Amino acid sequence: MPPRPPTVRRTSSAPRARRGALSLSAALLLASCGAPTSKAPAATTPAEPTIYTAAEVAAGAMGAPQGAPIQAVLTAPPLVPPPTNRTAPANVVVNLEVVEKTMPISEGVDYTFWTFGGTVPGSFIRIRQGDHVEFHLQNHPDNKMPHNIDLHAVTGPGGGAASSFTAPGHASQFSFQALNPGLYVYHCATAPVGMHVANGMYGLILVEPPGGLPPVDREYYVMQGDWYTVGKYREKGLQPFDMQKAIEENATYVVFNGAEGALVGDNALQAKVGERVRIYVGNGGPNLVSSFHVIGEIFDKVYFEGGDRFQTNVQTTMIPAGGSAIVEYIVEAPGTYVLVDHSLFRAFNKGAVGMMKVTGGDNLVVYSGKEVDSVYLADKAAATGAPVAAATAATAAGALTLDQQIAAGERLFAGTCSTCHQADGKGLAGVFPPLAGSDWLMADARRSVGVVLNGLSGPVTVNDQPYNSVMPPMSQLNDDEVAHILTYVRNSWGNKGDAVSPAMVAEVRKETPRSVGAAH
Amino acid sequence: MGAGQTIAAGLALTALVEIPGGTYRPLYPADPEQPVVEVAPFLLEAHPVTVGQYATFVRVQPRWAPGVPPAVLADRGYLGAWKVNRPADDRPVTEVSWYAARAYCAAAGRRLPTEDEWELVARASPTQRDASADPAWLAEILAWYSAPATAPLGPVRAGRNNAWGVWDMHGLVWEWVEDFNNALVAGDAREGGEEDKARFCGVGAISAQDVRDYANFMRVAWRSSLRGEMTTRTLGFRCAADLETP
Ligand SMILES: [Cu+2]
């Protein structure tokens, strides 16, 4: 990374001057945190810490590191280590272990991840500008690959990569001084680099400016990545990395924090009404640029590209592969806010959805109360819910019941079919035929399987009403999912029918000739 | 122990397979003017050295017993999982340093293969002597490279042998070669490599011959992460020998 060109030392630049405008709770926190800025009386403009350029830091302007070496606190996503609260550079020791391990990337889909610290993204590292860092990279003995680390926060050839090249069962050590403040990506840079990154070898390191970032009520760590598997989206089982798809930038999954559903349901980020939230957002890539957006929120501040200036009132911010941004907003109304890559097919069809659940008193002035995100939630978020997991587990155990299928099917239907056929199954007159009470549907289960797998077009008569339209094939669904959905629709809104088994779906899928490439 | 072994110098040696030689295009040619190298005919052991074979060697040369060699010749992991002598153990020996591997081959009257020799044979799939342009075969190798080594190693000669009649070039263990530290990828794989020729000679995607052969990239990266005294759980070796000219 080229060092930032030296600039004139400034004590209070435009963005930082805004620190006076803190919410009351933030100001109180500030008063108790012991950062240099807290010397000023609470809720007034605090004294601005001096800002140093990289060149000045390199020349020793911040002074020698002080005190005994400090072991850096590392956190697994979505958590962030506490502020360093230090007023001078320190000697900081970072221990990071590379672990290759198999974990779910989606419901019932496993992937062999290469990780920094056992998670994707890797452990969050938090240090302060001017710190002297002694970095230890350990490569677990069970690993198959050599790995290294390139920290974009490091000024020097390769960001530490050459000096951290480590064979399995070995460790290496290098040192650097953090010259530039900011939020930086780190990643593995071992050949083939794209593959190491595609397998999950990236994370974020925050270098706080002197005086830290303005206090907030909550901080979270979210990082997007694109994934390339041999099987198609949601195809069950252990899915190997697909080099060809990676070269073609044809992602199978685009997800936050290493797995579809990593920030959904019980894993959703939490906040309370009135709180100021800061999210450190990174994008590991390897290929895709993120259009990061939180549905129902406007970012009060975005420190774009992870630098030290911010833009205000931003709807969607662009995060390059190998880049970052810090976003902040105050959550004004309760409900579920959905994090997406606003390149929407990634959100709907590849998993780029996360959630923040905000609890607390309704703020009807700000928002009337209708669930803003029901459509978005319906799709992937709901599909990864407990009933689907229960049905998957039961299928694996060979003990799937009709009720489990119906429960799972209800969730999946809401995400996949209800936009057209409506939640009550009644469809829309003349456009989308009804499923509730449909003679066409109930007459032949196998035929309906075929409709879901391959779509339907041309004239069709349902309950004596003619339709002549197009239903696209729902090719993103796997056999289990199709079976659950059809079992649900054939047993809801007054319909009464048998269970549709995954085996029947598999048969129909096999019988259908497919054009080459249609499955992917 | 595998079939076709001979007893020499008190060691139970693996049968050698004759490789008639050929031309081979290294990923990082030592001399950029000569992208294709000529590999002379040579002999290569049909499978990696097994735990049982290595146990015999350790008995003959106790200075290579676990815990004995000095740290400059073998790191602390050397034969870390070693348990007494197991002459019938057919799994590949791992956790051996380059020095140890060389000592074994020397005791056998053989030598480690060069990187060019090893790679020439490694190009072969079960059906083709040069399968380096077969995407399916490359994908198969890559899949093995990508999986962590948490499961215990299986025996040698369990899979299919390749078109030369050699087993386990891929899918079981990584292997030492004589000149493992010649074709160094920079520790940082993206460097162009002008500065330090000795260490970073001709590295990075810019100078590589076939940027699509990712499996080969990984082997080169793997080798360059090593130093001679290092040992790992997935790194073994096999020996080669010169073909006697009649
Ligand atoms: Cu790596």
mmCIF file of N, CA, C and O in Angstrom, chain A residues 100-102 112 114 141-146 148 150 158 161-162 165-168 170 187 189-193 195 243-244 247, chain B residues 75 142 144-150 174 187-191 199-200 212 214 217-218 221-222 224-226 230-234:
data_model
loop_
_atom_site.group_PDB
_atom_site.id
_atom_site.type_symbol
_atom_site.label_atom_id
_atom_site.label_comp_id
_atom_site.label_asym_id
_atom_site.label_seq_id
_atom_site.Cartn_x
_atom_site.Cartn_y
_atom_site.Cartn_z
ATOM 1 N N GLU A 100 -8.180 -24.227 8.765
ATOM 2 C CA GLU A 100 -8.980 -24.712 7.637
ATOM 3 C C GLU A 100 -10.057 -25.606 8.218
ATOM 4 O O GLU A 100 -9.757 -26.561 8.922
ATOM 5 N N LYS A 101 -11.312 -25.280 7.976
ATOM 6 C CA LYS A 101 -12.365 -26.105 8.560
ATOM 7 C C LYS A 101 -13.649 -26.094 7.758
ATOM 8 O O LYS A 101 -13.934 -25.139 7.038
ATOM 9 N N THR A 102 -14.423 -27.162 7.915
ATOM 10 C CA THR A 102 -15.670 -27.302 7.178
ATOM 11 C C THR A 102 -16.827 -26.805 8.035
ATOM 12 O O THR A 102 -16.965 -27.209 9.178
ATOM 13 N N THR A 112 -15.598 -26.033 2.769
ATOM 14 C CA THR A 112 -14.339 -26.030 3.506
ATOM 15 C C THR A 112 -13.730 -24.637 3.457
ATOM 16 O O THR A 112 -13.245 -24.202 2.417
ATOM 17 N N TRP A 114 -11.170 -21.581 4.624
ATOM 18 C CA TRP A 114 -9.836 -21.272 5.153
ATOM 19 C C TRP A 114 -9.992 -19.964 5.912
ATOM 20 O O TRP A 114 -10.448 -18.967 5.343
ATOM 21 N N PRO A 141 -1.542 -27.174 12.622
ATOM 22 C CA PRO A 141 -0.905 -28.385 12.071
ATOM 23 C C PRO A 141 -1.829 -29.232 11.201
ATOM 24 O O PRO A 141 -1.353 -29.960 10.331
ATOM 25 N N ASP A 142 -3.140 -29.163 11.405
ATOM 26 C CA ASP A 142 -4.048 -29.953 10.571
ATOM 27 C C ASP A 142 -4.289 -29.312 9.207
ATOM 28 O O ASP A 142 -4.967 -29.891 8.366
ATOM 29 N N ASN A 143 -3.787 -28.121 9.001
ATOM 30 C CA ASN A 143 -4.042 -27.448 7.732
ATOM 31 C C ASN A 143 -3.249 -28.083 6.605
ATOM 32 O O ASN A 143 -2.180 -28.655 6.822
ATOM 33 N N LYS A 144 -3.783 -27.944 5.398
ATOM 34 C CA LYS A 144 -3.140 -28.544 4.242
ATOM 35 C C LYS A 144 -2.251 -27.553 3.506
ATOM 36 O O LYS A 144 -1.378 -27.925 2.740
ATOM 37 N N MET A 145 -2.491 -26.257 3.735
ATOM 38 C CA MET A 145 -1.911 -25.223 2.894
ATOM 39 C C MET A 145 -0.968 -24.300 3.650
ATOM 40 O O MET A 145 -1.205 -24.044 4.825
ATOM 41 N N PRO A 146 0.034 -23.765 2.958
ATOM 42 C CA PRO A 146 0.756 -22.634 3.548
ATOM 43 C C PRO A 146 -0.107 -21.377 3.405
ATOM 44 O O PRO A 146 -0.905 -21.283 2.485
ATOM 45 N N ASN A 148 -0.335 -16.849 4.457
ATOM 46 C CA ASN A 148 0.330 -15.666 4.990
ATOM 47 C C ASN A 148 -0.716 -14.592 5.210
ATOM 48 O O ASN A 148 -1.920 -14.855 5.090
ATOM 49 N N ASP A 150 -1.581 -10.347 4.425
ATOM 50 C CA ASP A 150 -1.298 -9.002 3.929
ATOM 51 C C ASP A 150 -2.288 -8.090 4.628
ATOM 52 O O ASP A 150 -3.484 -8.177 4.404
ATOM 53 N N GLY A 158 4.186 -5.619 0.297
ATOM 54 C CA GLY A 158 3.278 -6.741 0.493
ATOM 55 C C GLY A 158 2.490 -6.716 1.778
ATOM 56 O O GLY A 158 1.792 -7.662 2.090
ATOM 57 N N ALA A 161 3.058 -9.727 3.865
ATOM 58 C CA ALA A 161 2.819 -11.050 3.289
ATOM 59 C C ALA A 161 4.091 -11.894 3.207
ATOM 60 O O ALA A 161 4.091 -13.059 3.595
ATOM 61 N N ALA A 162 5.160 -11.298 2.717
ATOM 62 C CA ALA A 162 6.361 -12.101 2.518
ATOM 63 C C ALA A 162 6.920 -12.601 3.841
ATOM 64 O O ALA A 162 7.341 -13.741 3.969
ATOM 65 N N PHE A 165 4.816 -15.755 5.543
ATOM 66 C CA PHE A 165 4.531 -16.974 4.793
ATOM 67 C C PHE A 165 4.817 -18.187 5.675
ATOM 68 O O PHE A 165 5.931 -18.371 6.124
ATOM 69 N N THR A 166 3.796 -18.999 5.940
ATOM 70 C CA THR A 166 3.907 -19.995 6.989
ATOM 71 C C THR A 166 3.360 -21.351 6.565
ATOM 72 O O THR A 166 2.216 -21.453 6.136
ATOM 73 N N ALA A 167 4.180 -22.391 6.715
ATOM 74 C CA ALA A 167 3.745 -23.751 6.397
ATOM 75 C C ALA A 167 2.866 -24.284 7.532
ATOM 76 O O ALA A 167 2.947 -23.795 8.656
ATOM 77 N N PRO A 168 2.039 -25.316 7.248
ATOM 78 C CA PRO A 168 1.208 -25.895 8.309
ATOM 79 C C PRO A 168 2.055 -26.341 9.501
ATOM 80 O O PRO A 168 3.175 -26.831 9.326
ATOM 81 N N HIS A 170 3.397 -24.456 11.631
ATOM 82 C CA HIS A 170 4.464 -23.502 11.933
ATOM 83 C C HIS A 170 3.881 -22.128 12.227
ATOM 84 O O HIS A 170 2.693 -21.891 12.016
ATOM 85 N N HIS A 187 -5.883 -9.887 4.405
ATOM 86 C CA HIS A 187 -6.227 -11.104 3.673
ATOM 87 C C HIS A 187 -4.988 -11.941 3.445
ATOM 88 O O HIS A 187 -3.867 -11.474 3.621
ATOM 89 N N ALA A 189 -2.327 -13.781 1.051
ATOM 90 C CA ALA A 189 -1.802 -13.448 -0.281
ATOM 91 C C ALA A 189 -0.941 -14.576 -0.818
ATOM 92 O O ALA A 189 0.031 -14.367 -1.519
ATOM 93 N N THR A 190 -1.307 -15.808 -0.470
ATOM 94 C CA THR A 190 -0.576 -16.979 -0.964
ATOM 95 C C THR A 190 -1.158 -17.417 -2.307
ATOM 96 O O THR A 190 -2.367 -17.383 -2.489
ATOM 97 N N ALA A 191 -0.303 -17.834 -3.203
ATOM 98 C CA ALA A 191 -0.766 -18.290 -4.520
ATOM 99 C C ALA A 191 -1.575 -19.580 -4.388
ATOM 100 O O ALA A 191 -1.188 -20.449 -3.627
ATOM 101 N N PRO A 192 -2.671 -19.707 -5.122
ATOM 102 C CA PRO A 192 -3.306 -18.672 -5.919
ATOM 103 C C PRO A 192 -4.141 -17.744 -5.030
ATOM 104 O O PRO A 192 -5.065 -18.204 -4.365
ATOM 105 N N VAL A 193 -3.785 -16.471 -5.016
ATOM 106 C CA VAL A 193 -4.362 -15.524 -4.058
ATOM 107 C C VAL A 193 -5.888 -15.513 -4.114
ATOM 108 O O VAL A 193 -6.575 -15.542 -3.100
ATOM 109 N N MET A 195 -7.958 -17.746 -4.832
ATOM 110 C CA MET A 195 -8.562 -18.920 -4.211
ATOM 111 C C MET A 195 -8.503 -18.822 -2.686
ATOM 112 O O MET A 195 -9.464 -19.159 -1.991
ATOM 113 N N MET A 243 -13.184 -23.316 -9.346
ATOM 114 C CA MET A 243 -12.233 -22.337 -9.867
ATOM 115 C C MET A 243 -12.770 -21.660 -11.121
ATOM 116 O O MET A 243 -12.601 -20.459 -11.311
ATOM 117 N N GLN A 244 -13.427 -22.439 -11.980
ATOM 118 C CA GLN A 244 -13.896 -21.862 -13.232
ATOM 119 C C GLN A 244 -14.937 -20.771 -12.981
ATOM 120 O O GLN A 244 -14.867 -19.680 -13.555
ATOM 121 N N ILE A 247 -13.231 -17.673 -11.800
ATOM 122 C CA ILE A 247 -12.583 -16.918 -12.870
ATOM 123 C C ILE A 247 -13.633 -16.136 -13.658
ATOM 124 O O ILE A 247 -13.416 -14.996 -14.059
ATOM 125 N N ASP B 75 12.917 -29.889 12.595
ATOM 126 C CA ASP B 75 12.289 -29.079 13.633
ATOM 127 C C ASP B 75 11.588 -29.954 14.676
ATOM 128 O O ASP B 75 11.614 -31.181 14.592
ATOM 129 N N LEU B 142 -7.180 -30.141 -7.421
ATOM 130 C CA LEU B 142 -7.450 -28.937 -6.645
ATOM 131 C C LEU B 142 -8.362 -29.244 -5.464
ATOM 132 O O LEU B 142 -8.189 -28.718 -4.369
ATOM 133 N N TRP B 144 -8.515 -31.935 -3.786
ATOM 134 C CA TRP B 144 -7.751 -32.539 -2.699
ATOM 135 C C TRP B 144 -6.938 -31.480 -1.961
ATOM 136 O O TRP B 144 -6.892 -31.447 -0.742
ATOM 137 N N TYR B 145 -6.332 -30.593 -2.719
ATOM 138 C CA TYR B 145 -5.525 -29.552 -2.099
ATOM 139 C C TYR B 145 -6.359 -28.693 -1.157
ATOM 140 O O TYR B 145 -5.861 -28.170 -0.170
ATOM 141 N N SER B 146 -7.639 -28.512 -1.503
ATOM 142 C CA SER B 146 -8.472 -27.593 -0.733
ATOM 143 C C SER B 146 -8.984 -28.183 0.566
ATOM 144 O O SER B 146 -9.425 -27.462 1.425
ATOM 145 N N ALA B 147 -8.986 -29.490 0.688
ATOM 146 C CA ALA B 147 -9.573 -30.100 1.881
ATOM 147 C C ALA B 147 -8.554 -30.147 3.009
ATOM 148 O O ALA B 147 -7.412 -30.504 2.778
ATOM 149 N N PRO B 148 -8.964 -29.774 4.232
ATOM 150 C CA PRO B 148 -8.006 -29.840 5.326
ATOM 151 C C PRO B 148 -7.632 -31.287 5.647
ATOM 152 O O PRO B 148 -8.329 -32.219 5.260
ATOM 153 N N ALA B 149 -6.515 -31.444 6.347
ATOM 154 C CA ALA B 149 -5.958 -32.774 6.558
ATOM 155 C C ALA B 149 -6.347 -33.334 7.914
ATOM 156 O O ALA B 149 -5.523 -33.908 8.610
ATOM 157 N N THR B 150 -7.590 -33.155 8.295
ATOM 158 C CA THR B 150 -7.984 -33.575 9.634
ATOM 159 C C THR B 150 -8.110 -35.094 9.752
ATOM 160 O O THR B 150 -7.854 -35.648 10.796
ATOM 161 N N TRP B 174 1.825 -34.179 0.318
ATOM 162 C CA TRP B 174 2.770 -33.351 -0.424
ATOM 163 C C TRP B 174 4.120 -34.061 -0.388
ATOM 164 O O TRP B 174 4.347 -34.867 0.514
ATOM 165 N N GLY B 187 6.980 -14.844 -0.905
ATOM 166 C CA GLY B 187 6.054 -15.073 0.198
ATOM 167 C C GLY B 187 4.753 -14.379 -0.091
ATOM 168 O O GLY B 187 3.672 -14.832 0.259
ATOM 169 N N ASP B 188 4.841 -13.283 -0.746
ATOM 170 C CA ASP B 188 3.677 -12.577 -1.226
ATOM 171 C C ASP B 188 3.531 -12.916 -2.701
ATOM 172 O O ASP B 188 4.348 -12.525 -3.521
ATOM 173 N N ALA B 189 2.496 -13.662 -3.025
ATOM 174 C CA ALA B 189 2.414 -14.254 -4.358
ATOM 175 C C ALA B 189 2.203 -13.255 -5.475
ATOM 176 O O ALA B 189 2.176 -13.614 -6.625
ATOM 177 N N ARG B 190 1.999 -11.990 -5.155
ATOM 178 C CA ARG B 190 1.686 -11.061 -6.234
ATOM 179 C C ARG B 190 2.867 -10.243 -6.681
ATOM 180 O O ARG B 190 2.759 -9.410 -7.555
ATOM 181 N N GLU B 191 4.009 -10.439 -6.055
ATOM 182 C CA GLU B 191 5.125 -9.587 -6.440
ATOM 183 C C GLU B 191 5.639 -9.928 -7.821
ATOM 184 O O GLU B 191 5.626 -11.064 -8.242
ATOM 185 N N ARG B 199 15.481 -14.747 -4.181
ATOM 186 C CA ARG B 199 14.343 -15.221 -3.425
ATOM 187 C C ARG B 199 13.055 -15.149 -4.238
ATOM 188 O O ARG B 199 12.188 -15.986 -4.125
ATOM 189 N N PHE B 200 12.974 -14.130 -5.059
ATOM 190 C CA PHE B 200 11.694 -13.910 -5.724
ATOM 191 C C PHE B 200 11.796 -14.156 -7.216
ATOM 192 O O PHE B 200 11.123 -13.536 -8.002
ATOM 193 N N ARG B 212 -3.462 -20.729 -15.487
ATOM 194 C CA ARG B 212 -4.668 -21.487 -15.149
ATOM 195 C C ARG B 212 -4.363 -22.752 -14.357
ATOM 196 O O ARG B 212 -5.256 -23.378 -13.825
ATOM 197 N N TYR B 214 -3.795 -23.866 -11.483
ATOM 198 C CA TYR B 214 -3.786 -23.436 -10.092
ATOM 199 C C TYR B 214 -3.201 -24.484 -9.161
ATOM 200 O O TYR B 214 -2.601 -24.164 -8.151
ATOM 201 N N PHE B 217 0.385 -23.916 -9.163
ATOM 202 C CA PHE B 217 0.635 -22.734 -8.348
ATOM 203 C C PHE B 217 0.717 -23.106 -6.873
ATOM 204 O O PHE B 217 1.565 -22.639 -6.126
ATOM 205 N N MET B 218 -0.235 -23.940 -6.469
ATOM 206 C CA MET B 218 -0.300 -24.284 -5.055
ATOM 207 C C MET B 218 0.898 -25.116 -4.631
ATOM 208 O O MET B 218 1.413 -24.957 -3.539
ATOM 209 N N ALA B 221 3.760 -22.667 -4.379
ATOM 210 C CA ALA B 221 3.596 -21.858 -3.167
ATOM 211 C C ALA B 221 3.961 -22.684 -1.945
ATOM 212 O O ALA B 221 4.667 -22.226 -1.049
ATOM 213 N N TRP B 222 3.483 -23.900 -1.958
ATOM 214 C CA TRP B 222 3.724 -24.802 -0.829
ATOM 215 C C TRP B 222 5.225 -25.010 -0.630
ATOM 216 O O TRP B 222 5.752 -24.844 0.459
ATOM 217 N N SER B 224 7.649 -23.194 -1.558
ATOM 218 C CA SER B 224 8.420 -22.015 -1.187
ATOM 219 C C SER B 224 8.120 -21.562 0.236
ATOM 220 O O SER B 224 8.796 -20.692 0.757
ATOM 221 N N SER B 225 7.101 -22.156 0.874
ATOM 222 C CA SER B 225 6.871 -21.803 2.277
ATOM 223 C C SER B 225 7.795 -22.615 3.187
ATOM 224 O O SER B 225 7.792 -22.446 4.395
ATOM 225 N N LEU B 226 8.554 -23.516 2.598
ATOM 226 C CA LEU B 226 9.334 -24.462 3.405
ATOM 227 C C LEU B 226 10.778 -24.041 3.605
ATOM 228 O O LEU B 226 11.339 -23.312 2.802
ATOM 229 N N MET B 230 12.049 -28.063 8.133
ATOM 230 C CA MET B 230 10.638 -28.089 8.499
ATOM 231 C C MET B 230 9.995 -29.448 8.284
ATOM 232 O O MET B 230 10.347 -30.194 7.379
ATOM 233 N N THR B 231 9.000 -29.722 9.100
ATOM 234 C CA THR B 231 8.210 -30.941 8.941
ATOM 235 C C THR B 231 6.745 -30.566 9.089
ATOM 236 O O THR B 231 6.415 -29.631 9.807
ATOM 237 N N THR B 232 5.862 -31.249 8.379
ATOM 238 C CA THR B 232 4.430 -31.045 8.595
ATOM 239 C C THR B 232 3.721 -32.396 8.451
ATOM 240 O O THR B 232 4.280 -33.360 7.935
ATOM 241 N N ARG B 233 2.482 -32.402 8.922
ATOM 242 C CA ARG B 233 1.720 -33.649 8.943
ATOM 243 C C ARG B 233 1.351 -34.174 7.580
ATOM 244 O O ARG B 233 0.899 -35.297 7.454
ATOM 245 N N THR B 234 1.461 -33.345 6.551
ATOM 246 C CA THR B 234 1.038 -33.815 5.232
ATOM 247 C C THR B 234 2.187 -33.852 4.242
ATOM 248 O O THR B 234 1.976 -34.015 3.055
#
